[in-house]
Short mmCIF file of the C-alpha atoms (twelve columns), coordinates in Angstrom:
data_MODEL
# 
_entry.id   MODEL 
# 
loop_
_atom_site.group_PDB 
_atom_site.id 
_atom_site.type_symbol 
_atom_site.label_atom_id 
_atom_site.label_alt_id 
_atom_site.label_comp_id 
_atom_site.label_asym_id 
_atom_site.label_seq_id 
_atom_site.Cartn_x 
_atom_site.Cartn_y 
_atom_site.Cartn_z 
_atom_site.pdbx_PDB_model_num 
ATOM 1   C CA . UNK A 1   7.139   18.040  -2.120  1 
ATOM 2   C CA . UNK A 2   4.226   15.687  -1.441  1 
ATOM 3   C CA . UNK A 3   4.826   12.003  -0.704  1 
ATOM 4   C CA . UNK A 4   2.437   9.121   -1.363  1 
ATOM 5   C CA . UNK A 5   2.974   5.530   -0.184  1 
ATOM 6   C CA . UNK A 6   1.377   2.644   -2.094  1 
ATOM 7   C CA . UNK A 7   0.890   -0.878  -0.778  1 
ATOM 8   C CA . UNK A 8   -1.381  -3.643  -1.967  1 
ATOM 9   C CA . UNK A 9   -2.647  -7.200  -1.460  1 
ATOM 10  C CA . UNK A 10  -1.906  -7.589  2.265   1 
ATOM 11  C CA . UNK A 11  -4.357  -10.518 2.604   1 
ATOM 12  C CA . UNK A 12  -4.709  -9.761  6.295   1 
ATOM 13  C CA . UNK A 13  -4.886  -12.741 8.642   1 
ATOM 14  C CA . UNK A 14  -5.251  -14.848 10.591  1 
ATOM 15  C CA . UNK A 15  -8.288  -16.382 8.945   1 
ATOM 16  C CA . UNK A 16  -10.915 -17.608 11.392  1 
ATOM 17  C CA . UNK A 17  -12.297 -21.086 10.835  1 
ATOM 18  C CA . UNK A 18  -15.471 -20.657 8.749   1 
ATOM 19  C CA . UNK A 19  -18.804 -22.163 9.671   1 
ATOM 20  C CA . UNK A 20  -19.915 -25.000 7.427   1 
ATOM 21  C CA . UNK A 21  -22.699 -22.959 5.826   1 
ATOM 22  C CA . UNK A 22  -20.155 -20.259 4.925   1 
ATOM 23  C CA . UNK A 23  -18.271 -22.799 2.830   1 
ATOM 24  C CA . UNK A 24  -21.275 -23.676 0.656   1 
ATOM 25  C CA . UNK A 25  -19.951 -21.412 -2.105  1 
ATOM 26  C CA . UNK A 26  -16.708 -20.474 -3.845  1 
ATOM 27  C CA . UNK A 27  -15.264 -20.057 -0.352  1 
ATOM 28  C CA . UNK A 28  -14.716 -23.817 -0.060  1 
ATOM 29  C CA . UNK A 29  -11.969 -23.760 -2.704  1 
ATOM 30  C CA . UNK A 30  -10.508 -20.554 -1.321  1 
ATOM 31  C CA . UNK A 31  -10.361 -21.937 2.189   1 
ATOM 32  C CA . UNK A 32  -8.730  -25.146 0.951   1 
ATOM 33  C CA . UNK A 33  -6.157  -23.048 -0.895  1 
ATOM 34  C CA . UNK A 34  -5.514  -21.037 2.264   1 
ATOM 35  C CA . UNK A 35  -4.948  -24.187 4.299   1 
ATOM 36  C CA . UNK A 36  -2.691  -25.756 1.636   1 
ATOM 37  C CA . UNK A 37  -0.273  -22.873 1.283   1 
ATOM 38  C CA . UNK A 38  -1.569  -19.321 1.061   1 
ATOM 39  C CA . UNK A 39  -1.563  -18.957 4.851   1 
ATOM 40  C CA . UNK A 40  2.183   -19.630 4.837   1 
ATOM 41  C CA . UNK A 41  2.877   -17.352 1.861   1 
ATOM 42  C CA . UNK A 42  1.294   -14.360 3.594   1 
ATOM 43  C CA . UNK A 43  3.180   -13.621 6.799   1 
ATOM 44  C CA . UNK A 44  1.599   -11.194 9.252   1 
ATOM 45  C CA . UNK A 45  4.948   -10.536 10.929  1 
ATOM 46  C CA . UNK A 46  6.291   -9.421  7.552   1 
ATOM 47  C CA . UNK A 47  3.241   -7.211  7.059   1 
ATOM 48  C CA . UNK A 48  3.705   -5.634  10.491  1 
ATOM 49  C CA . UNK A 49  7.369   -4.892  9.766   1 
ATOM 50  C CA . UNK A 50  6.493   -3.356  6.406   1 
ATOM 51  C CA . UNK A 51  3.773   -1.158  7.933   1 
ATOM 52  C CA . UNK A 52  6.125   -0.044  10.702  1 
ATOM 53  C CA . UNK A 53  8.710   0.988   8.123   1 
ATOM 54  C CA . UNK A 54  6.067   2.760   6.044   1 
ATOM 55  C CA . UNK A 55  4.842   4.751   9.024   1 
ATOM 56  C CA . UNK A 56  8.443   5.664   9.896   1 
ATOM 57  C CA . UNK A 57  8.766   7.259   6.453   1 
ATOM 58  C CA . UNK A 58  5.827   9.569   7.373   1 
ATOM 59  C CA . UNK A 59  4.216   9.880   3.928   1 
ATOM 60  C CA . UNK A 60  1.587   12.559  3.416   1 
ATOM 61  C CA . UNK A 61  -0.951  9.998   2.184   1 
ATOM 62  C CA . UNK A 62  -1.272  6.219   1.728   1 
ATOM 63  C CA . UNK A 63  -2.974  4.305   -1.097  1 
ATOM 64  C CA . UNK A 64  -4.035  0.672   -0.630  1 
ATOM 65  C CA . UNK A 65  -5.187  -1.084  -3.804  1 
ATOM 66  C CA . UNK A 66  -7.173  -4.015  -2.523  1 
ATOM 67  C CA . UNK A 67  -7.307  -7.573  -1.283  1 
ATOM 68  C CA . UNK A 68  -7.486  -6.905  2.418   1 
ATOM 69  C CA . UNK A 69  -9.573  -10.079 2.688   1 
ATOM 70  C CA . UNK A 70  -8.892  -13.694 1.771   1 
ATOM 71  C CA . UNK A 71  -12.266 -15.370 1.205   1 
ATOM 72  C CA . UNK A 72  -14.657 -12.553 2.096   1 
ATOM 73  C CA . UNK A 73  -15.804 -13.836 5.474   1 
ATOM 74  C CA . UNK A 74  -17.750 -11.472 7.754   1 
ATOM 75  C CA . UNK A 75  -15.063 -12.025 10.395  1 
ATOM 76  C CA . UNK A 76  -12.522 -10.500 8.002   1 
ATOM 77  C CA . UNK A 77  -14.305 -7.163  7.639   1 
ATOM 78  C CA . UNK A 78  -13.445 -5.812  11.084  1 
ATOM 79  C CA . UNK A 79  -9.896  -7.164  10.727  1 
ATOM 80  C CA . UNK A 80  -9.608  -5.251  7.454   1 
ATOM 81  C CA . UNK A 81  -10.899 -2.057  9.060   1 
ATOM 82  C CA . UNK A 82  -8.368  -2.452  11.851  1 
ATOM 83  C CA . UNK A 83  -5.555  -2.835  9.338   1 
ATOM 84  C CA . UNK A 84  -6.521  0.344   7.497   1 
ATOM 85  C CA . UNK A 85  -6.841  2.193   10.809  1 
ATOM 86  C CA . UNK A 86  -3.308  1.053   11.685  1 
ATOM 87  C CA . UNK A 87  -2.104  2.749   8.499   1 
ATOM 88  C CA . UNK A 88  -3.765  6.004   9.468   1 
ATOM 89  C CA . UNK A 89  -6.982  7.999   9.708   1 
ATOM 90  C CA . UNK A 90  -9.487  7.726   6.827   1 
ATOM 91  C CA . UNK A 91  -8.520  11.230  5.672   1 
ATOM 92  C CA . UNK A 92  -4.935  10.014  5.194   1 
ATOM 93  C CA . UNK A 93  -5.584  6.567   3.703   1 
ATOM 94  C CA . UNK A 94  -7.390  5.791   0.424   1 
ATOM 95  C CA . UNK A 95  -8.620  2.264   -0.300  1 
ATOM 96  C CA . UNK A 96  -9.987  0.531   -3.388  1 
ATOM 97  C CA . UNK A 97  -11.181 -3.106  -3.229  1 
ATOM 98  C CA . UNK A 98  -9.863  -6.210  -4.962  1 
ATOM 99  C CA . UNK A 99  -11.320 -9.509  -6.105  1 
ATOM 100 C CA . UNK A 100 -10.758 -11.222 -2.729  1 
ATOM 101 C CA . UNK A 101 -12.741 -8.416  -1.099  1 
ATOM 102 C CA . UNK A 102 -15.680 -9.339  -3.360  1 
ATOM 103 C CA . UNK A 103 -15.096 -13.085 -3.074  1 
ATOM 104 C CA . UNK A 104 -18.788 -14.032 -3.018  1 
ATOM 105 C CA . UNK A 105 -21.996 -12.033 -3.330  1 
ATOM 106 C CA . UNK A 106 -22.394 -9.749  -0.339  1 
ATOM 107 C CA . UNK A 107 -18.712 -9.767  0.628   1 
ATOM 108 C CA . UNK A 108 -17.884 -6.408  -0.907  1 
ATOM 109 C CA . UNK A 109 -20.930 -4.736  0.616   1 
ATOM 110 C CA . UNK A 110 -19.998 -6.034  4.057   1 
ATOM 111 C CA . UNK A 111 -16.403 -4.877  3.717   1 
ATOM 112 C CA . UNK A 112 -17.422 -1.410  2.546   1 
ATOM 113 C CA . UNK A 113 -19.825 -1.106  5.483   1 
ATOM 114 C CA . UNK A 114 -16.798 -1.558  7.741   1 
ATOM 115 C CA . UNK A 115 -14.238 0.362   5.680   1 
ATOM 116 C CA . UNK A 116 -16.407 2.972   3.970   1 
ATOM 117 C CA . UNK A 117 -14.659 6.051   5.457   1 
ATOM 118 C CA . UNK A 118 -11.470 5.017   3.641   1 
ATOM 119 C CA . UNK A 119 -13.366 5.273   0.335   1 
ATOM 120 C CA . UNK A 120 -15.173 8.564   0.975   1 
ATOM 121 C CA . UNK A 121 -14.844 11.301  -1.616  1 
ATOM 122 C CA . UNK A 122 -14.373 14.984  -0.868  1 
ATOM 123 C CA . UNK A 123 -18.138 15.422  -0.548  1 
ATOM 124 C CA . UNK A 124 -18.329 12.739  2.155   1 
ATOM 125 C CA . UNK A 125 -19.996 10.059  -0.004  1 
ATOM 126 C CA . UNK A 126 -18.828 6.510   0.688   1 
ATOM 127 C CA . UNK A 127 -19.043 3.232   -1.246  1 
ATOM 128 C CA . UNK A 128 -19.337 5.120   -4.565  1 
ATOM 129 C CA . UNK A 129 -16.828 4.525   -7.348  1 
ATOM 130 C CA . UNK A 130 -15.092 6.308   -8.856  1 
ATOM 131 C CA . UNK A 131 -14.355 8.655   -5.992  1 
ATOM 132 C CA . UNK A 132 -12.209 11.775  -5.993  1 
ATOM 133 C CA . UNK A 133 -9.962  12.892  -3.164  1 
ATOM 134 C CA . UNK A 134 -7.760  15.983  -3.434  1 
ATOM 135 C CA . UNK A 135 -4.656  15.779  -1.303  1 
ATOM 136 C CA . UNK A 136 -1.944  18.401  -1.762  1 
ATOM 137 C CA . UNK A 137 -1.099  18.511  -5.498  1 
ATOM 138 C CA . UNK A 138 -2.801  15.153  -6.093  1 
ATOM 139 C CA . UNK A 139 -6.233  14.233  -7.357  1 
ATOM 140 C CA . UNK A 140 -6.702  10.621  -6.262  1 
ATOM 141 C CA . UNK A 141 -9.257  8.739   -8.368  1 
ATOM 142 C CA . UNK A 142 -10.423 5.483   -6.765  1 
ATOM 143 C CA . UNK A 143 -11.895 2.795   -9.035  1 
ATOM 144 C CA . UNK A 144 -13.429 -0.546  -8.086  1 
ATOM 145 C CA . UNK A 145 -12.726 -3.534  -10.341 1 
ATOM 146 C CA . UNK A 146 -13.950 -5.917  -7.620  1 
ATOM 147 C CA . UNK A 147 -16.732 -8.300  -8.678  1 
ATOM 148 C CA . UNK A 148 -17.759 -11.760 -7.413  1 
ATOM 149 C CA . UNK A 149 -16.669 -14.509 -9.798  1 
ATOM 150 C CA . UNK A 150 -16.927 -18.262 -10.243 1 
ATOM 151 C CA . UNK A 151 -14.460 -20.668 -8.581  1 
ATOM 152 C CA . UNK A 152 -10.926 -20.477 -10.010 1 
ATOM 153 C CA . UNK A 153 -11.685 -17.123 -11.657 1 
ATOM 154 C CA . UNK A 154 -10.242 -13.849 -10.342 1 
ATOM 155 C CA . UNK A 155 -11.124 -11.382 -13.088 1 
ATOM 156 C CA . UNK A 156 -12.396 -7.846  -12.579 1 
ATOM 157 C CA . UNK A 157 -14.607 -5.339  -14.325 1 
ATOM 158 C CA . UNK A 158 -15.229 -1.605  -14.121 1 
ATOM 159 C CA . UNK A 159 -18.423 -1.489  -16.191 1 
ATOM 160 C CA . UNK A 160 -19.733 1.210   -18.554 1 
ATOM 161 C CA . UNK A 161 -21.132 3.504   -15.856 1 
ATOM 162 C CA . UNK A 162 -17.914 3.634   -13.852 1 
ATOM 163 C CA . UNK A 163 -15.800 4.079   -17.000 1 
ATOM 164 C CA . UNK A 164 -17.978 6.985   -18.134 1 
ATOM 165 C CA . UNK A 165 -17.841 8.646   -14.705 1 
ATOM 166 C CA . UNK A 166 -14.057 8.216   -14.557 1 
ATOM 167 C CA . UNK A 167 -13.678 9.812   -17.987 1 
ATOM 168 C CA . UNK A 168 -15.767 12.791  -16.933 1 
ATOM 169 C CA . UNK A 169 -13.709 13.146  -13.768 1 
ATOM 170 C CA . UNK A 170 -10.335 12.928  -15.542 1 
ATOM 171 C CA . UNK A 171 -11.418 15.428  -18.210 1 
ATOM 172 C CA . UNK A 172 -12.670 17.871  -15.588 1 
ATOM 173 C CA . UNK A 173 -9.388  17.706  -13.696 1 
ATOM 174 C CA . UNK A 174 -7.348  18.159  -16.875 1 
ATOM 175 C CA . UNK A 175 -9.183  21.403  -17.653 1 
ATOM 176 C CA . UNK A 176 -8.409  23.074  -14.319 1 
ATOM 177 C CA . UNK A 177 -6.131  26.085  -14.544 1 
ATOM 178 C CA . UNK A 178 -3.658  24.606  -12.063 1 
ATOM 179 C CA . UNK A 179 -4.047  20.991  -13.126 1 
ATOM 180 C CA . UNK A 180 -3.565  18.517  -10.288 1 
ATOM 181 C CA . UNK A 181 -1.473  15.384  -10.594 1 
ATOM 182 C CA . UNK A 182 -4.070  12.722  -11.415 1 
ATOM 183 C CA . UNK A 183 -3.319  9.406   -9.682  1 
ATOM 184 C CA . UNK A 184 -5.642  6.517   -10.573 1 
ATOM 185 C CA . UNK A 185 -5.989  3.607   -8.118  1 
ATOM 186 C CA . UNK A 186 -7.346  0.232   -9.236  1 
ATOM 187 C CA . UNK A 187 -6.805  -3.346  -8.103  1 
ATOM 188 C CA . UNK A 188 -6.493  -5.252  -11.397 1 
ATOM 189 C CA . UNK A 189 -3.741  -4.426  -13.909 1 
ATOM 190 C CA . UNK A 190 -5.657  -2.098  -16.242 1 
ATOM 191 C CA . UNK A 191 -3.858  -2.782  -19.531 1 
ATOM 192 C CA . UNK A 192 -4.656  -5.614  -21.989 1 
ATOM 193 C CA . UNK A 193 -2.393  -8.559  -21.195 1 
ATOM 194 C CA . UNK A 194 -1.681  -7.196  -17.733 1 
ATOM 195 C CA . UNK A 195 -2.852  -10.446 -16.106 1 
ATOM 196 C CA . UNK A 196 -3.392  -14.025 -17.240 1 
ATOM 197 C CA . UNK A 197 -6.722  -15.177 -18.670 1 
ATOM 198 C CA . UNK A 198 -9.217  -15.639 -15.865 1 
ATOM 199 C CA . UNK A 199 -7.421  -12.995 -13.772 1 
ATOM 200 C CA . UNK A 200 -7.648  -10.040 -16.145 1 
ATOM 201 C CA . UNK A 201 -9.626  -6.801  -16.148 1 
ATOM 202 C CA . UNK A 202 -12.434 -7.593  -18.564 1 
ATOM 203 C CA . UNK A 203 -12.716 -4.037  -19.866 1 
ATOM 204 C CA . UNK A 204 -8.983  -3.270  -20.021 1 
ATOM 205 C CA . UNK A 205 -9.261  -2.182  -23.670 1 
ATOM 206 C CA . UNK A 206 -11.991 0.298   -22.795 1 
ATOM 207 C CA . UNK A 207 -9.918  1.669   -19.906 1 
ATOM 208 C CA . UNK A 208 -6.848  1.984   -22.143 1 
ATOM 209 C CA . UNK A 209 -8.887  3.916   -24.705 1 
ATOM 210 C CA . UNK A 210 -10.186 6.170   -21.919 1 
ATOM 211 C CA . UNK A 211 -6.645  7.048   -20.789 1 
ATOM 212 C CA . UNK A 212 -5.716  7.641   -24.425 1 
ATOM 213 C CA . UNK A 213 -8.406  10.320  -24.543 1 
ATOM 214 C CA . UNK A 214 -8.016  11.920  -21.115 1 
ATOM 215 C CA . UNK A 215 -4.563  11.057  -19.835 1 
ATOM 216 C CA . UNK A 216 -3.439  10.617  -16.230 1 
ATOM 217 C CA . UNK A 217 -0.123  11.134  -14.496 1 
ATOM 218 C CA . UNK A 218 0.165   7.813   -12.616 1 
ATOM 219 C CA . UNK A 219 -1.812  4.560   -12.347 1 
ATOM 220 C CA . UNK A 220 -1.362  2.263   -9.322  1 
ATOM 221 C CA . UNK A 221 -2.566  -1.342  -9.068  1 
ATOM 222 C CA . UNK A 222 -1.981  -4.697  -7.371  1 
ATOM 223 C CA . UNK A 223 -3.394  -8.194  -8.002  1 
ATOM 224 C CA . UNK A 224 -0.395  -9.939  -9.606  1 
ATOM 225 C CA . UNK A 225 1.686   -9.982  -6.397  1 
ATOM 226 C CA . UNK A 226 4.670   -8.964  -8.535  1 
ATOM 227 C CA . UNK A 227 6.404   -5.604  -8.807  1 
ATOM 228 C CA . UNK A 228 6.026   -4.164  -12.287 1 
ATOM 229 C CA . UNK A 229 6.229   -0.947  -14.285 1 
ATOM 230 C CA . UNK A 230 4.479   -0.466  -17.624 1 
ATOM 231 C CA . UNK A 231 3.196   2.430   -19.716 1 
ATOM 232 C CA . UNK A 232 -0.100  3.309   -21.346 1 
ATOM 233 C CA . UNK A 233 -0.392  5.866   -24.182 1 
ATOM 234 C CA . UNK A 234 -1.855  9.226   -23.178 1 
ATOM 235 C CA . UNK A 235 -3.427  11.844  -25.464 1 
ATOM 236 C CA . UNK A 236 -0.119  13.660  -26.007 1 
ATOM 237 C CA . UNK A 237 1.714   10.466  -26.972 1 
ATOM 238 C CA . UNK A 238 3.677   10.295  -23.716 1 
ATOM 239 C CA . UNK A 239 3.439   7.076   -21.742 1 
ATOM 240 C CA . UNK A 240 1.406   7.121   -18.544 1 
ATOM 241 C CA . UNK A 241 3.259   4.978   -15.952 1 
ATOM 242 C CA . UNK A 242 1.356   1.954   -14.614 1 
ATOM 243 C CA . UNK A 243 2.932   0.564   -11.443 1 
ATOM 244 C CA . UNK A 244 1.956   -2.728  -9.836  1 
ATOM 245 C CA . UNK A 245 3.070   -3.630  -6.340  1 
ATOM 246 C CA . UNK A 246 3.854   -7.033  -4.812  1 
ATOM 247 C CA . UNK A 247 1.849   -8.372  -1.906  1 
ATOM 248 C CA . UNK A 248 2.621   -6.429  1.259   1 
ATOM 249 C CA . UNK A 249 2.675   -9.668  3.287   1 
ATOM 250 C CA . UNK A 250 4.679   -11.998 1.011   1 
ATOM 251 C CA . UNK A 251 7.429   -13.647 3.015   1 
ATOM 252 C CA . UNK A 252 10.924  -14.501 1.816   1 
ATOM 253 C CA . UNK A 253 10.906  -18.034 0.393   1 
ATOM 254 C CA . UNK A 254 12.084  -20.144 -2.483  1 
ATOM 255 C CA . UNK A 255 9.102   -19.137 -4.614  1 
ATOM 256 C CA . UNK A 256 9.303   -15.482 -3.581  1 
ATOM 257 C CA . UNK A 257 12.741  -14.692 -4.964  1 
ATOM 258 C CA . UNK A 258 14.004  -11.415 -6.323  1 
ATOM 259 C CA . UNK A 259 14.083  -12.434 -9.976  1 
ATOM 260 C CA . UNK A 260 10.378  -12.785 -10.687 1 
ATOM 261 C CA . UNK A 261 9.522   -9.146  -11.401 1 
ATOM 262 C CA . UNK A 262 9.439   -7.025  -14.520 1 
ATOM 263 C CA . UNK A 263 12.082  -4.519  -15.612 1 
ATOM 264 C CA . UNK A 264 14.662  -6.036  -13.260 1 
ATOM 265 C CA . UNK A 265 12.510  -5.292  -10.216 1 
ATOM 266 C CA . UNK A 266 12.291  -7.644  -7.238  1 
ATOM 267 C CA . UNK A 267 9.516   -10.135 -7.702  1 
ATOM 268 C CA . UNK A 268 7.233   -11.460 -5.013  1 
ATOM 269 C CA . UNK A 269 8.867   -10.343 -1.786  1 
ATOM 270 C CA . UNK A 270 6.840   -7.916  0.304   1 
ATOM 271 C CA . UNK A 271 7.380   -4.265  -0.583  1 
ATOM 272 C CA . UNK A 272 5.665   -0.912  -0.790  1 
ATOM 273 C CA . UNK A 273 6.426   2.054   -3.017  1 
ATOM 274 C CA . UNK A 274 7.018   5.655   -1.978  1 
ATOM 275 C CA . UNK A 275 6.389   8.450   -4.492  1 
ATOM 276 C CA . UNK A 276 7.485   12.080  -4.335  1 
ATOM 277 C CA . UNK A 277 5.631   14.735  -6.345  1 
ATOM 278 C CA . UNK A 278 7.003   18.163  -7.204  1 
ATOM 279 C CA . UNK A 279 5.790   20.771  -9.664  1 
ATOM 280 C CA . UNK A 280 8.281   21.828  -12.336 1 
ATOM 281 C CA . UNK A 281 6.875   24.665  -14.390 1 
ATOM 282 C CA . UNK A 282 3.547   23.514  -15.751 1 
ATOM 283 C CA . UNK A 283 4.087   19.787  -15.132 1 
ATOM 284 C CA . UNK A 284 4.351   17.369  -12.229 1 
ATOM 285 C CA . UNK A 285 7.609   15.521  -11.691 1 
ATOM 286 C CA . UNK A 286 7.228   12.090  -10.063 1 
ATOM 287 C CA . UNK A 287 9.952   9.955   -8.539  1 
ATOM 288 C CA . UNK A 288 9.463   6.541   -6.961  1 
ATOM 289 C CA . UNK A 289 11.357  4.475   -4.430  1 
ATOM 290 C CA . UNK A 290 10.914  0.818   -3.525  1 
ATOM 291 C CA . UNK A 291 11.134  -0.294  0.098   1 
ATOM 292 C CA . UNK A 292 10.742  -3.926  1.117   1 
ATOM 293 C CA . UNK A 293 12.344  -7.195  2.144   1 
ATOM 294 C CA . UNK A 294 15.918  -7.963  1.240   1 
ATOM 295 C CA . UNK A 295 17.274  -11.516 1.124   1 
ATOM 296 C CA . UNK A 296 17.611  -11.605 4.911   1 
ATOM 297 C CA . UNK A 297 14.025  -10.515 5.491   1 
ATOM 298 C CA . UNK A 298 14.922  -6.968  6.573   1 
ATOM 299 C CA . UNK A 299 12.866  -4.035  5.294   1 
ATOM 300 C CA . UNK A 300 15.235  -1.742  3.430   1 
ATOM 301 C CA . UNK A 301 15.681  0.562   0.425   1 
ATOM 302 C CA . UNK A 302 15.390  -1.524  -2.766  1 
ATOM 303 C CA . UNK A 303 16.189  1.263   -5.203  1 
ATOM 304 C CA . UNK A 304 14.291  3.642   -7.478  1 
ATOM 305 C CA . UNK A 305 11.345  3.002   -9.787  1 
ATOM 306 C CA . UNK A 306 11.853  3.779   -13.483 1 
ATOM 307 C CA . UNK A 307 8.805   5.954   -14.209 1 
ATOM 308 C CA . UNK A 308 9.812   7.266   -17.648 1 
ATOM 309 C CA . UNK A 309 10.078  5.419   -20.940 1 
ATOM 310 C CA . UNK A 310 13.330  5.072   -22.807 1 
# 
């Protein structure tokens, strides 16, 4: 058995006070939003408790699907690197960026300079997407949907080159004699309608068509700050599970209740997901477990994930 932990959208703080010149961009609205409420929605004590529980579970690998940063300040890059290092060594932690990591032009490049080892592929290349990491029975495919956008827009895009490279990679893996379990990591929900207008993946239809041709065994994402499970058609007609995680730092509060998720899952309270992979004959069996805050703010077992249709 191989176990993979997935967490997302930690929005690591605290956020240092920006210099005036750093606010002469989209950051001014983001900083105002942070001061008005986001700083209270994302609780670093909650994040620390969640990470401590995750480490106690001793997974074989950890996937983090973006939004380490808040408004892409240079001061956030080292904080982000420190957070990933707290999760584990770069060989044991895989990271893909989110829209807050690419908040303004230059933000993503600065973050990847600091956190590049957590995005390195098996050949040692960093800052190149998609990347491929083989860990146990898994082939982890890291995609970047992070692009700078205008104020009040949080959309993402993969682009033709990355889509083509991902298709080549997924096809290659599918043709191996002992086919690995292909786990795709992306920040934005990758299916059409997966996020509201202005927050969506712009080339979700192209990505869906890609998976329809190549397949995958599991797709992990963040962005919505809500736990969700969906399915995307694969080439054999079976649904490929798409799992979105809530923010790893979302505190218990009136707007973070347990009834806001999909498929009866807890909504916006902090949680992470723990997957177990076993090989059964010629296929990979995947089970998922949710761990996160209960109503009292204690990190506990929240029950299984439903990873099959019907």
